[in-house]
Coordinates of C-alpha atoms in Angstrom, one line a residue:
M1184 CA 28.7 36.2 11.3
T1185 CA 28.0 34.0 14.4
Q1186 CA 26.3 31.0 12.8
I1187 CA 27.0 27.7 14.4
R1188 CA 29.3 25.7 12.1
P1189 CA 29.8 22.1 13.4
S1190 CA 33.2 20.5 13.0
H1191 CA 31.6 17.2 11.8
V1192 CA 28.4 16.0 10.1
S1193 CA 26.0 14.4 12.6
G1194 CA 23.9 11.4 11.5
E1195 CA 21.1 12.8 13.7
F1196 CA 21.2 16.1 11.9
I1197 CA 21.0 14.3 8.5
A1198 CA 18.0 12.3 9.7
L1199 CA 16.2 15.3 11.1
M1200 CA 16.6 17.4 8.0
A1201 CA 15.6 14.5 5.8
L1202 CA 12.5 13.9 7.9
L1203 CA 11.4 17.6 7.7
M1204 CA 11.9 17.7 3.9
C1205 CA 10.0 14.4 3.4
M1206 CA 6.8 15.8 4.9
V1207 CA 6.0 17.2 1.5
A1208 CA 6.3 13.9 -0.4
L1209 CA 4.6 11.9 2.3
C1210 CA 1.7 14.4 2.4
I1211 CA 1.2 14.2 -1.3
D1212 CA 2.0 10.6 -2.2
A1213 CA 0.8 8.7 0.8
V1214 CA -2.9 9.6 0.0
L1215 CA -2.7 8.5 -3.6
P1216 CA -3.9 4.9 -3.0
A1217 CA -6.8 6.3 -0.9
L1218 CA -8.3 8.6 -3.5
G1219 CA -11.0 6.0 -4.6
P1220 CA -12.3 5.2 -1.1
M1221 CA -12.0 8.9 -0.1
A1222 CA -14.1 9.9 -3.1
A1223 CA -16.8 7.4 -2.1
D1224 CA -16.9 8.5 1.6
L1225 CA -17.0 12.2 0.8
N1226 CA -19.7 11.7 -1.8
V1227 CA -17.7 13.3 -4.6
G1228 CA -19.9 13.8 -7.6
A1229 CA -17.7 14.1 -10.6
S1230 CA -15.0 11.4 -10.3
N1231 CA -12.2 13.7 -11.5
N1232 CA -12.8 16.2 -8.7
I1233 CA -11.1 14.0 -6.2
Q1234 CA -7.8 14.8 -8.0
L1235 CA -8.1 18.3 -6.4
V1236 CA -7.0 16.7 -3.2
V1237 CA -3.5 16.5 -4.8
S1238 CA -3.5 19.8 -6.6
T1239 CA -4.5 21.9 -3.6
V1240 CA -1.4 20.8 -1.7
F1241 CA 0.8 22.2 -4.5
A1242 CA -1.2 25.4 -4.5
G1243 CA -0.7 25.7 -0.7
M1244 CA 3.0 25.1 -1.2
A1245 CA 3.2 27.9 -3.7
V1246 CA 1.7 30.4 -1.3
G1247 CA 3.8 29.0 1.6
Q1248 CA 7.1 29.5 -0.3
L1249 CA 6.5 33.3 -0.4
I1250 CA 5.7 33.4 3.3
Y1251 CA 8.7 31.5 4.5
G1252 CA 11.1 33.0 2.0
F1253 CA 10.8 36.3 3.7
L1254 CA 10.0 35.2 7.2
A1255 CA 13.1 33.0 7.6
D1256 CA 15.5 35.9 6.8
A1257 CA 13.7 38.3 9.1
K1258 CA 12.7 36.2 12.1
G1259 CA 15.1 33.2 12.0
R1260 CA 14.9 29.6 10.8
K1261 CA 13.3 28.0 13.9
T1262 CA 10.4 30.4 14.0
S1263 CA 9.6 29.6 10.3
I1264 CA 9.8 25.9 10.9
Y1265 CA 7.5 26.1 14.0
L1266 CA 5.0 28.1 12.0
G1267 CA 5.1 25.6 9.1
I1268 CA 4.6 22.6 11.4
A1269 CA 1.8 24.3 13.3
I1270 CA -0.1 25.1 10.0
F1271 CA 0.5 21.6 8.8
L1272 CA -1.0 20.1 12.0
C1273 CA -4.1 22.3 11.6
G1274 CA -4.5 21.3 8.0
T1275 CA -4.1 17.6 8.9
L1276 CA -6.7 17.8 11.6
V1277 CA -9.2 19.5 9.1
A1278 CA -8.5 16.8 6.5
L1279 CA -8.9 14.0 9.2
W1280 CA -12.3 15.3 10.2
A1281 CA -13.5 16.3 6.7
D1282 CA -16.9 15.1 5.7
T1283 CA -17.2 17.0 2.4
L1284 CA -14.8 17.5 -0.5
E1285 CA -14.7 21.3 0.2
M1286 CA -13.5 20.7 3.8
M1287 CA -10.9 18.2 2.6
L1288 CA -9.5 20.7 0.1
L1289 CA -9.3 23.3 2.8
G1290 CA -7.3 20.9 5.0
R1291 CA -5.0 19.9 2.1
F1292 CA -4.4 23.6 1.2
L1293 CA -3.3 24.3 4.8
Q1294 CA -1.1 21.2 4.7
G1295 CA 0.6 22.5 1.6
I1296 CA 1.2 25.9 3.2
G1297 CA 2.5 24.2 6.3
A1298 CA 4.7 21.7 4.6
A1299 CA 6.4 24.4 2.5
G1300 CA 8.1 25.7 5.7
P1301 CA 10.1 22.6 6.5
R1302 CA 10.8 21.9 2.8
T1303 CA 12.1 25.4 2.2
I1304 CA 13.9 26.3 5.5
T1305 CA 15.9 23.0 5.9
L1306 CA 18.0 24.0 2.9
A1307 CA 18.7 27.4 4.6
I1308 CA 19.7 25.7 7.8
I1309 CA 22.1 23.4 6.0
R1310 CA 23.6 26.4 4.1
D1311 CA 23.9 28.3 7.5
Q1312 CA 26.0 25.5 9.1
Y1313 CA 28.1 24.0 6.3
K1314 CA 30.0 25.2 3.3
G1315 CA 32.1 23.9 0.4
D1316 CA 32.5 20.1 0.1
Q1317 CA 31.0 19.5 3.5
M1318 CA 27.8 21.3 2.6
A1319 CA 27.6 19.3 -0.7
R1320 CA 28.0 16.1 1.2
V1321 CA 25.2 17.0 3.7
L1322 CA 22.9 18.1 0.9
S1323 CA 23.5 14.9 -1.1
L1324 CA 22.7 12.7 1.9
V1325 CA 19.5 14.6 2.7
M1326 CA 18.4 14.8 -0.9
T1327 CA 18.9 11.1 -1.4
V1328 CA 16.4 10.4 1.4
F1329 CA 14.1 13.1 0.0
I1330 CA 14.2 11.7 -3.5
L1331 CA 13.5 8.2 -2.3
S1332 CA 10.5 9.2 -0.1
P1333 CA 8.0 9.2 -3.0
V1334 CA 8.9 5.6 -3.6
V1335 CA 7.8 4.4 -0.1
A1336 CA 5.0 7.0 0.6
P1337 CA 2.3 5.2 -1.4
L1338 CA 3.4 1.9 0.1
I1339 CA 3.0 3.4 3.6
G1340 CA -0.4 4.8 2.6
Q1341 CA -1.6 1.4 1.2
G1342 CA -0.3 -0.4 4.4
V1343 CA -2.2 2.0 6.7
M1344 CA -5.4 1.5 4.6
W1345 CA -5.1 -2.2 4.8
L1346 CA -4.7 -2.1 8.6
F1347 CA -7.1 0.7 9.4
G1348 CA -8.7 3.0 6.8
W1349 CA -7.9 6.0 4.7
R1350 CA -8.5 8.5 7.5
E1351 CA -5.7 6.9 9.5
I1352 CA -3.3 8.1 6.9
F1353 CA -3.8 11.6 8.2
I1354 CA -3.3 10.3 11.8
F1355 CA 0.1 8.9 10.6
L1356 CA 0.9 12.4 9.1
L1357 CA -0.2 14.0 12.3
V1358 CA 2.1 11.8 14.4
L1359 CA 5.0 12.3 12.0
A1360 CA 4.6 16.1 12.2
V1361 CA 4.5 16.1 16.0
I1362 CA 7.6 13.9 16.2
S1363 CA 9.6 16.0 13.8
G1364 CA 8.5 19.2 15.5
V1365 CA 9.5 18.0 19.0
W1366 CA 12.7 16.6 17.7
F1367 CA 13.6 19.8 16.0
W1368 CA 12.7 21.9 19.1
L1369 CA 14.8 19.7 21.4
R1370 CA 17.9 19.2 19.2
Q1371 CA 18.3 21.9 16.6
P1372 CA 19.7 25.3 17.6
E1373 CA 18.9 28.5 15.7
T1374 CA 21.4 28.9 12.8
L1375 CA 20.8 32.5 11.8
A1376 CA 22.3 35.1 14.2
V1377 CA 20.1 38.1 15.1
E1378 CA 22.7 40.5 13.5
D1379 CA 22.4 38.7 10.2
R1380 CA 18.7 39.0 9.9
V1381 CA 17.1 41.2 7.2
Q1382 CA 13.9 43.1 7.9
F1383 CA 11.1 42.9 5.4
S1384 CA 10.6 45.9 3.2
V1385 CA 7.9 46.4 0.6
G1386 CA 10.2 48.8 -1.3
E1387 CA 13.1 46.4 -1.4
T1388 CA 10.8 43.6 -2.5
V1389 CA 9.4 45.6 -5.4
K1390 CA 12.9 46.6 -6.3
S1391 CA 14.0 42.9 -6.3
L1392 CA 11.0 41.9 -8.4
S1393 CA 11.7 44.6 -10.9
S1394 CA 15.3 43.4 -11.3
M1395 CA 14.1 39.9 -11.8
L1396 CA 11.7 40.9 -14.5
Q1397 CA 14.6 42.6 -16.3
A1398 CA 16.5 39.3 -16.5
R1399 CA 14.6 38.0 -19.5
A1400 CA 16.5 34.7 -19.8
A1401 CA 15.7 33.9 -16.1
V1402 CA 12.0 34.7 -16.7
Y1403 CA 11.9 32.2 -19.6
Y1404 CA 13.6 29.6 -17.4
V1405 CA 10.9 30.1 -14.8
L1406 CA 8.2 29.7 -17.4
A1407 CA 9.8 26.5 -18.7
L1408 CA 10.0 25.2 -15.1
G1409 CA 6.3 25.9 -14.7
F1410 CA 5.4 24.0 -17.9
I1411 CA 7.4 20.9 -17.1
F1412 CA 6.4 21.0 -13.5
G1413 CA 2.8 21.2 -14.7
A1414 CA 3.3 18.0 -16.8
F1415 CA 4.6 16.3 -13.6
I1416 CA 1.5 17.5 -11.5
G1417 CA -0.7 16.3 -14.4
F1418 CA 1.0 12.9 -14.0
I1419 CA 0.5 12.9 -10.2
N1420 CA -3.2 13.8 -10.7
S1421 CA -3.8 11.2 -13.4
V1422 CA -1.7 8.2 -12.3
Q1423 CA -4.2 6.8 -9.7
P1424 CA -7.3 6.9 -12.0
V1425 CA -5.2 5.5 -14.9
M1426 CA -3.7 2.6 -12.9
Q1427 CA -6.6 1.7 -10.7
G1428 CA -9.4 2.9 -13.0
I1429 CA -8.3 1.8 -16.5
Y1430 CA -5.9 -1.1 -15.7
Q1431 CA -7.6 -2.3 -12.4
M1432 CA -4.3 -2.6 -10.6
G1433 CA -5.9 -2.2 -7.2
S1434 CA -3.4 -2.8 -4.4
M1435 CA -0.6 -3.2 -6.9
F1436 CA -0.7 0.5 -7.7
P1437 CA 1.8 1.6 -5.0
A1438 CA 4.4 -0.8 -6.3
L1439 CA 3.9 0.4 -9.9
F1440 CA 4.1 4.0 -8.8
A1441 CA 7.3 3.2 -6.9
T1442 CA 9.0 1.8 -10.0
L1443 CA 8.2 5.0 -11.9
T1444 CA 9.5 7.3 -9.1
V1445 CA 12.7 5.3 -9.1
S1446 CA 13.3 6.5 -12.7
F1447 CA 12.7 10.1 -11.6
A1448 CA 15.0 9.8 -8.6
G1449 CA 17.7 8.1 -10.8
A1450 CA 17.6 11.1 -13.2
S1451 CA 18.1 13.5 -10.4
Y1452 CA 21.2 11.6 -9.3
L1453 CA 22.7 11.2 -12.8
N1454 CA 22.1 14.8 -13.6
S1455 CA 25.0 15.9 -11.4
R1456 CA 27.3 13.9 -13.7
L1457 CA 25.6 14.6 -17.0
V1458 CA 25.5 18.4 -16.5
M1459 CA 29.3 18.5 -16.3
R1460 CA 29.5 16.9 -19.7
F1461 CA 26.7 18.5 -21.6
G1462 CA 26.0 21.8 -19.7
A1463 CA 22.8 22.7 -18.0
Q1464 CA 21.3 24.7 -20.9
R1465 CA 21.9 22.0 -23.5
L1466 CA 20.8 19.2 -21.1
A1467 CA 17.6 20.9 -20.2
L1468 CA 16.6 21.5 -23.8
M1469 CA 17.6 18.0 -24.9
A1470 CA 15.5 16.5 -22.0
A1471 CA 12.4 18.7 -22.8
L1472 CA 12.6 17.7 -26.5
S1473 CA 12.9 14.0 -25.5
V1474 CA 9.8 14.2 -23.4
A1475 CA 7.9 15.9 -26.3
G1476 CA 9.2 13.4 -28.9
L1477 CA 8.4 10.3 -26.8
S1478 CA 5.0 11.7 -25.9
F1479 CA 4.1 12.5 -29.5
I1480 CA 4.9 8.9 -30.5
M1481 CA 3.0 7.5 -27.5
L1482 CA 0.0 9.8 -28.4
L1483 CA -0.2 8.3 -31.9
L1484 CA 0.1 4.7 -30.6
S1485 CA -2.5 5.4 -27.9
W1486 CA -4.9 7.0 -30.4
I1487 CA -4.5 3.9 -32.7
L1488 CA -5.2 1.7 -29.7
Q1489 CA -8.3 3.6 -28.8
G1490 CA -6.7 5.4 -25.8
V1491 CA -5.8 2.3 -23.8
P1492 CA -2.3 0.9 -24.7
P1493 CA -1.0 -2.3 -23.0
L1494 CA 0.1 -1.6 -19.5
W1495 CA 3.7 -2.7 -20.3
L1496 CA 3.9 -0.1 -23.0
L1497 CA 2.5 2.6 -20.8
M1498 CA 5.0 1.8 -18.0
I1499 CA 8.0 1.9 -20.4
Y1500 CA 6.8 5.2 -21.8
L1501 CA 6.2 6.7 -18.3
W1502 CA 9.5 5.4 -17.0
C1503 CA 11.5 7.0 -19.9
T1504 CA 9.4 10.2 -19.8
L1505 CA 9.8 10.7 -16.0
F1506 CA 13.6 10.1 -16.4
F1507 CA 13.8 13.1 -18.8
V1508 CA 11.5 15.2 -16.6
G1509 CA 13.8 14.5 -13.7
L1510 CA 16.8 15.9 -15.7
Q1511 CA 15.1 19.3 -15.9
F1512 CA 14.1 20.4 -12.4
G1513 CA 17.6 21.0 -11.0
N1514 CA 18.9 22.6 -14.1
L1515 CA 16.0 24.9 -14.7
N1516 CA 16.0 26.0 -11.0
A1517 CA 19.7 26.6 -11.1
M1518 CA 19.6 28.6 -14.4
A1519 CA 16.6 30.7 -13.1
M1520 CA 18.5 31.5 -9.9
E1521 CA 21.9 32.3 -11.4
P1522 CA 21.5 36.1 -12.0
F1523 CA 20.2 36.7 -8.4
G1524 CA 23.0 36.0 -6.0
R1525 CA 22.4 39.3 -4.1
I1526 CA 18.7 38.6 -3.6
A1527 CA 18.9 34.8 -3.5
G1528 CA 16.3 34.4 -0.7
V1529 CA 13.6 36.6 -2.3
A1530 CA 14.4 35.2 -5.8
S1531 CA 14.0 31.6 -4.6
A1532 CA 10.6 32.4 -3.0
I1533 CA 9.3 34.2 -6.1
I1534 CA 10.6 31.6 -8.6
G1535 CA 9.1 28.8 -6.5
N1536 CA 5.7 30.6 -6.2
V1537 CA 5.4 31.5 -9.9
S1538 CA 6.5 28.2 -11.3
T1539 CA 4.4 26.2 -8.9
M1540 CA 1.2 28.3 -9.5
L1541 CA 1.7 27.8 -13.3
A1542 CA 2.2 24.1 -12.7
V1543 CA -0.9 23.8 -10.5
V1544 CA -3.1 25.3 -13.3
F1545 CA -1.6 23.1 -16.0
G1546 CA -1.6 20.0 -13.9
T1547 CA -5.1 20.4 -12.7
V1548 CA -6.4 20.9 -16.3
V1549 CA -4.6 17.7 -17.4
G1550 CA -6.1 15.8 -14.5
Q1551 CA -9.6 17.1 -15.0
L1552 CA -9.6 16.1 -18.6
F1553 CA -9.2 12.4 -17.7
N1554 CA -11.8 10.5 -19.7
G1555 CA -11.1 6.8 -19.1
T1556 CA -8.1 6.8 -21.5
V1557 CA -4.5 7.8 -21.3
L1558 CA -4.9 10.4 -24.1
P1559 CA -5.2 13.5 -21.8
L1560 CA -2.2 12.5 -19.8
V1561 CA 0.0 11.9 -22.9
T1562 CA -1.3 15.0 -24.6
G1563 CA -0.4 17.0 -21.5
F1564 CA 3.1 15.7 -21.5
T1565 CA 3.4 16.5 -25.3
L1566 CA 2.1 20.1 -25.2
L1567 CA 3.7 21.1 -21.9
A1568 CA 7.1 19.7 -22.8
L1569 CA 7.0 21.5 -26.1
G1570 CA 6.2 24.7 -24.2
A1571 CA 9.1 24.1 -21.9
A1572 CA 11.4 23.5 -24.8
F1573 CA 10.3 26.7 -26.5
F1574 CA 11.1 28.8 -23.4
I1575 CA 14.4 27.0 -22.8
H1576 CA 15.4 27.8 -26.4
K1577 CA 14.4 31.4 -26.0
A1578 CA 16.4 31.7 -22.8
N1579 CA 19.4 29.9 -24.3
S1580 CA 19.4 32.2 -27.3
I1581 CA 19.4 35.4 -25.1
Q1582 CA 22.3 34.1 -23.1
L1583 CA 24.2 33.1 -26.3
V1584 CA 23.7 36.7 -27.7
S1585 CA 24.8 38.2 -24.4
A1586 CA 27.9 36.0 -24.3
S1587 CA 28.9 36.8 -27.9
S1588 CA 28.5 40.6 -27.3
R1589 CA 31.0 40.7 -24.4

């Protein structure tokens, strides 16, 4: 092993890794305030179709995770990052010049494929260079910035729109990608030695996939992750038409969105403490049932109020719901990955691909059902959280039986 292991943690390294990871959140959330003007300029017929601008990024990320999961182990970390940034730049240019919805969706899909590279490989770079407590410290610092990026992204998008227009948001993303790419090229060395690289093999991949399918508990956790992630994408698809369409929040939308993402970020932070007390299995199931229970109550109240509850009530509901959603992502990912230490790279790529593709389908359906009320959004949270709870329970039961038979 000849990986470079620095003796100390550089502030510049933290900033660079955080910037590369934040490209995903900025790409998705910075355009949310622009969906209305974008739909008008692109002559989008059905109003719900503009939500596909969000969904296609996630679909691209699902495809990209498979590409980079194999490429990074075979060709090195820097090659994978360069490819991701190059694809992201191409997608951003297509989106910038788009004059139809179809062209915009192509650009966004390419952005998703590209952004998956920096998002995925930065974790591998950190793992290459640090270990133990030092690695945990680096990851916590980088993830803190990453978690907070959805808070500021819509505010940045709104600010760019105020000063220029919605297309200039893509110029901002273009400049950001160029800066991060040049910075990475100049300052970050390769962290995977040539002798440690693993050549891609179709046979080994099929063998790895077969072993993953035999781990039934892990499969159920992946399905649960897809369901709860689908609820989250349904929220991302619906939040702009709900806030700006139903409640006429206009330029206040980014600030309201920021308050909701703070809840999600806070849950991710608290999970590291709560999981030590309750355990990942119990905590994930409790959180999924909490989302389902809160959403069912909110669904009844919304139905009584003809689908449009007071904004304060909706905000409290979303704040609480996103908190419990945030408790599930890390735990479900960890439990799905647990049996696959020997094939961690391939397993991570496949788990990310399958769960994200499921989530894109579910989240797109929720968004497309928007009808001028909050009922589709709340129904989506209710049903998808119940689905997640069902699969978590199935997985927990399998592991309980397995543990008792030892």
